[in-house]
Amino acid sequence: MTIDLHSNSVRPARPARRTIALVAHDDMKSDLIEFARRNHTTLSGYDIMATDSTGARLRDEFGWSVNACGHGPNGGDVAIAAAVAAGQIAAVVFLYDPSGFLPHDHDCQALIRQCCVHNVPFALNVSTASAVTAALPRCESPRLSDGRPEHAKAGATVPIRAATPEPLVTGRAYRLNTSIGEPA
């Protein structure tokens, strides 16, 4: 346990092994299983937290030990948000179904908010999830004893690097003296 004197809170110490949260709405579960199959090696290096039904599918499919935290609408999404706030989650993959009605959408929004506040990578679709998973070994930032990123300590500054713009079109030359941009 760590006691944070600035906020008068008690937080659990950061676990030695990091956790990835995997969540999928009902119509997206098969996509999550396929994503997990393609990224099995990377995901096997992390503890897995999931909502009940997603966790059951992952256990059945891969035999993983999954920390299931309740059905999404019954507090599972909020439990994952709390784990994010406690510094226990390295990344969240949440395959969200935008076409369905979600009576617990406010819980989903709370999870997204916690990921933003605590700078935790968050993926809403398979393409982003693949990018996040590929980058995880490189983006694990040093952590304070309470699990927060090192840049979160009082008075710390985060260096900002200027991005080098990528060319918009590669492999083709365009004439600059035409108004319609015909290939050269």
GROMACS .gro file of C-alpha atoms in nm:
model
  184
    1MET     CA    1   0.000   0.000   0.000
    2THR     CA    2   0.107   0.355  -0.071
    3ILE     CA    3  -0.026   0.659   0.109
    4ASP     CA    4  -0.041   0.973  -0.103
    5LEU     CA    5  -0.005   1.264   0.139
    6HIS     CA    6  -0.108   1.522  -0.121
    7SER     CA    7  -0.451   1.373  -0.187
    8ASN     CA    8  -0.500   1.184   0.142
    9SER     CA    9  -0.560   0.861  -0.049
   10VAL     CA   10  -0.433   0.509  -0.013
   11ARG     CA   11  -0.342   0.324  -0.331
   12PRO     CA   12  -0.224  -0.031  -0.382
   13ALA     CA   13   0.138  -0.069  -0.486
   14ARG     CA   14   0.191  -0.129  -0.858
   15PRO     CA   15   0.191  -0.499  -0.937
   16ALA     CA   16   0.515  -0.650  -1.066
   17ARG     CA   17   0.337  -0.769  -1.380
   18ARG     CA   18   0.116  -0.526  -1.573
   19THR     CA   19  -0.243  -0.589  -1.674
   20ILE     CA   20  -0.430  -0.536  -2.000
   21ALA     CA   21  -0.807  -0.494  -1.987
   22LEU     CA   22  -0.998  -0.663  -2.269
   23VAL     CA   23  -1.367  -0.581  -2.311
   24ALA     CA   24  -1.608  -0.635  -2.600
   25HIS     CA   25  -1.976  -0.570  -2.647
   26ASP     CA   26  -2.176  -0.879  -2.744
   27ASP     CA   27  -2.162  -0.830  -3.122
   28MET     CA   28  -1.787  -0.761  -3.103
   29LYS     CA   29  -1.674  -1.062  -2.896
   30SER     CA   30  -1.576  -1.274  -3.196
   31ASP     CA   31  -1.358  -0.985  -3.320
   32LEU     CA   32  -1.190  -0.967  -2.979
   33ILE     CA   33  -1.123  -1.342  -2.980
   34GLU     CA   34  -0.966  -1.315  -3.327
   35PHE     CA   35  -0.759  -1.015  -3.213
   36ALA     CA   36  -0.640  -1.213  -2.907
   37ARG     CA   37  -0.552  -1.510  -3.129
   38ARG     CA   38  -0.336  -1.288  -3.355
   39ASN     CA   39  -0.169  -1.121  -3.054
   40HIS     CA   40  -0.148  -1.426  -2.829
   41THR     CA   41   0.228  -1.398  -2.766
   42THR     CA   42   0.214  -1.035  -2.654
   43LEU     CA   43  -0.104  -1.074  -2.449
   44SER     CA   44   0.035  -1.382  -2.274
   45GLY     CA   45   0.301  -1.158  -2.119
   46TYR     CA   46   0.035  -0.960  -1.930
   47ASP     CA   47  -0.231  -1.034  -1.674
   48ILE     CA   48  -0.577  -1.003  -1.828
   49MET     CA   49  -0.872  -0.821  -1.674
   50ALA     CA   50  -1.210  -0.844  -1.844
   51THR     CA   51  -1.582  -0.818  -1.784
   52ASP     CA   52  -1.753  -1.147  -1.699
   53SER     CA   53  -1.876  -1.265  -2.039
   54THR     CA   54  -1.565  -1.147  -2.225
   55GLY     CA   55  -1.344  -1.311  -1.962
   56ALA     CA   56  -1.536  -1.640  -1.994
   57ARG     CA   57  -1.483  -1.640  -2.371
   58LEU     CA   58  -1.109  -1.572  -2.328
   59ARG     CA   59  -1.077  -1.851  -2.067
   60ASP     CA   60  -1.265  -2.098  -2.288
   61GLU     CA   61  -1.070  -2.008  -2.600
   62PHE     CA   62  -0.715  -1.974  -2.462
   63GLY     CA   63  -0.717  -2.121  -2.111
   64TRP     CA   64  -0.595  -1.789  -1.970
   65SER     CA   65  -0.641  -1.694  -1.609
   66VAL     CA   66  -0.864  -1.388  -1.635
   67ASN     CA   67  -0.952  -1.145  -1.358
   68ALA     CA   68  -1.325  -1.110  -1.432
   69CYS     CA   69  -1.475  -0.804  -1.268
   70GLY     CA   70  -1.848  -0.828  -1.330
   71HIS     CA   71  -2.085  -0.789  -1.622
   72GLY     CA   72  -2.031  -0.453  -1.798
   73PRO     CA   73  -2.373  -0.300  -1.720
   74ASN     CA   74  -2.351  -0.427  -1.362
   75GLY     CA   75  -2.029  -0.242  -1.279
   76GLY     CA   76  -1.766  -0.431  -1.478
   77ASP     CA   77  -1.671  -0.127  -1.688
   78VAL     CA   78  -1.654   0.086  -1.374
   79ALA     CA   79  -1.432  -0.172  -1.202
   80ILE     CA   80  -1.189  -0.154  -1.494
   81ALA     CA   81  -1.201   0.228  -1.474
   82ALA     CA   82  -1.110   0.202  -1.104
   83ALA     CA   83  -0.815  -0.025  -1.189
   84VAL     CA   84  -0.701   0.233  -1.447
   85ALA     CA   85  -0.721   0.506  -1.181
   86ALA     CA   86  -0.520   0.288  -0.941
   87GLY     CA   87  -0.239   0.255  -1.198
   88GLN     CA   88  -0.288  -0.119  -1.248
   89ILE     CA   89  -0.372  -0.120  -1.619
   90ALA     CA   90  -0.116  -0.087  -1.900
   91ALA     CA   91  -0.376  -0.061  -2.179
   92VAL     CA   92  -0.747  -0.107  -2.247
   93VAL     CA   93  -0.891  -0.274  -2.555
   94PHE     CA   94  -1.265  -0.208  -2.562
   95LEU     CA   95  -1.432  -0.327  -2.880
   96TYR     CA   96  -1.731  -0.099  -2.864
   97ASP     CA   97  -2.045  -0.158  -3.070
   98PRO     CA   98  -2.151   0.187  -3.195
   99SER     CA   99  -2.467   0.051  -3.359
  100GLY     CA  100  -2.632  -0.082  -3.045
  101PHE     CA  101  -2.826   0.097  -2.773
  102LEU     CA  102  -2.622   0.099  -2.452
  103PRO     CA  103  -2.813   0.176  -2.133
  104HIS     CA  104  -2.479   0.173  -1.950
  105ASP     CA  105  -2.306   0.414  -2.190
  106HIS     CA  106  -2.221   0.642  -1.896
  107ASP     CA  107  -2.008   0.356  -1.754
  108CYS     CA  108  -1.827   0.324  -2.088
  109GLN     CA  109  -1.766   0.700  -2.088
  110ALA     CA  110  -1.625   0.680  -1.734
  111LEU     CA  111  -1.374   0.419  -1.852
  112ILE     CA  112  -1.272   0.633  -2.149
  113ARG     CA  113  -1.234   0.935  -1.919
  114GLN     CA  114  -1.010   0.747  -1.674
  115CYS     CA  115  -0.787   0.629  -1.959
  116CYS     CA  116  -0.754   0.989  -2.079
  117VAL     CA  117  -0.686   1.128  -1.730
  118HIS     CA  118  -0.424   0.861  -1.650
  119ASN     CA  119  -0.269   0.848  -1.998
  120VAL     CA  120  -0.348   0.480  -2.052
  121PRO     CA  121  -0.362   0.361  -2.415
  122PHE     CA  122  -0.724   0.292  -2.512
  123ALA     CA  123  -0.845   0.115  -2.828
  124LEU     CA  124  -1.205   0.108  -2.951
  125ASN     CA  125  -1.151  -0.102  -3.264
  126VAL     CA  126  -0.929  -0.385  -3.386
  127SER     CA  127  -0.699  -0.160  -3.593
  128THR     CA  128  -0.619   0.062  -3.296
  129ALA     CA  129  -0.594  -0.240  -3.065
  130SER     CA  130  -0.330  -0.392  -3.295
  131ALA     CA  131  -0.132  -0.068  -3.294
  132VAL     CA  132  -0.154  -0.034  -2.914
  133THR     CA  133  -0.050  -0.395  -2.861
  134ALA     CA  134   0.247  -0.360  -3.096
  135ALA     CA  135   0.360  -0.044  -2.914
  136LEU     CA  136   0.314  -0.169  -2.556
  137PRO     CA  137   0.674  -0.278  -2.498
  138ARG     CA  138   0.796   0.064  -2.614
  139CYS     CA  139   0.537   0.285  -2.441
  140GLU     CA  140   0.550   0.152  -2.085
  141SER     CA  141   0.662   0.466  -1.907
  142PRO     CA  142   0.843   0.464  -1.573
  143ARG     CA  143   0.595   0.456  -1.285
  144LEU     CA  144   0.585   0.611  -0.940
  145SER     CA  145   0.534   0.383  -0.641
  146ASP     CA  146   0.157   0.449  -0.654
  147GLY     CA  147   0.134   0.332  -1.016
  148ARG     CA  148   0.097   0.675  -1.177
  149PRO     CA  149   0.326   0.764  -1.467
  150GLU     CA  150   0.651   0.928  -1.355
  151HIS     CA  151   0.558   1.252  -1.534
  152ALA     CA  152   0.258   1.288  -1.298
  153LYS     CA  153   0.468   1.383  -0.994
  154ALA     CA  154   0.441   1.740  -0.871
  155GLY     CA  155   0.653   1.986  -1.069
  156ALA     CA  156   0.756   1.736  -1.337
  157THR     CA  157   0.760   1.847  -1.697
  158VAL     CA  158   0.710   1.630  -2.000
  159PRO     CA  159   0.939   1.705  -2.294
  160ILE     CA  160   0.748   1.761  -2.616
  161ARG     CA  161   0.912   1.649  -2.936
  162ALA     CA  162   0.825   1.812  -3.263
  163ALA     CA  163   0.683   1.557  -3.503
  164THR     CA  164   0.836   1.534  -3.847
  165PRO     CA  165   0.551   1.546  -4.097
  166GLU     CA  166   0.519   1.240  -4.318
  167PRO     CA  167   0.469   1.293  -4.690
  168LEU     CA  168   0.103   1.268  -4.784
  169VAL     CA  169   0.172   1.098  -5.117
  170THR     CA  170   0.461   0.861  -5.167
  171GLY     CA  171   0.587   0.697  -5.483
  172ARG     CA  172   0.445   0.958  -5.722
  173ALA     CA  173   0.571   1.294  -5.839
  174TYR     CA  174   0.316   1.570  -5.894
  175ARG     CA  175   0.354   1.883  -6.102
  176LEU     CA  176   0.334   2.190  -5.888
  177ASN     CA  177   0.241   2.423  -6.171
  178THR     CA  178  -0.099   2.266  -6.244
  179SER     CA  179  -0.419   2.335  -6.062
  180ILE     CA  180  -0.550   1.979  -6.081
  181GLY     CA  181  -0.239   1.796  -5.962
  182GLU     CA  182  -0.191   1.565  -6.259
  183PRO     CA  183   0.073   1.295  -6.211
  184ALA     CA  184   0.405   1.387  -6.374
   0.00000   0.00000   0.00000
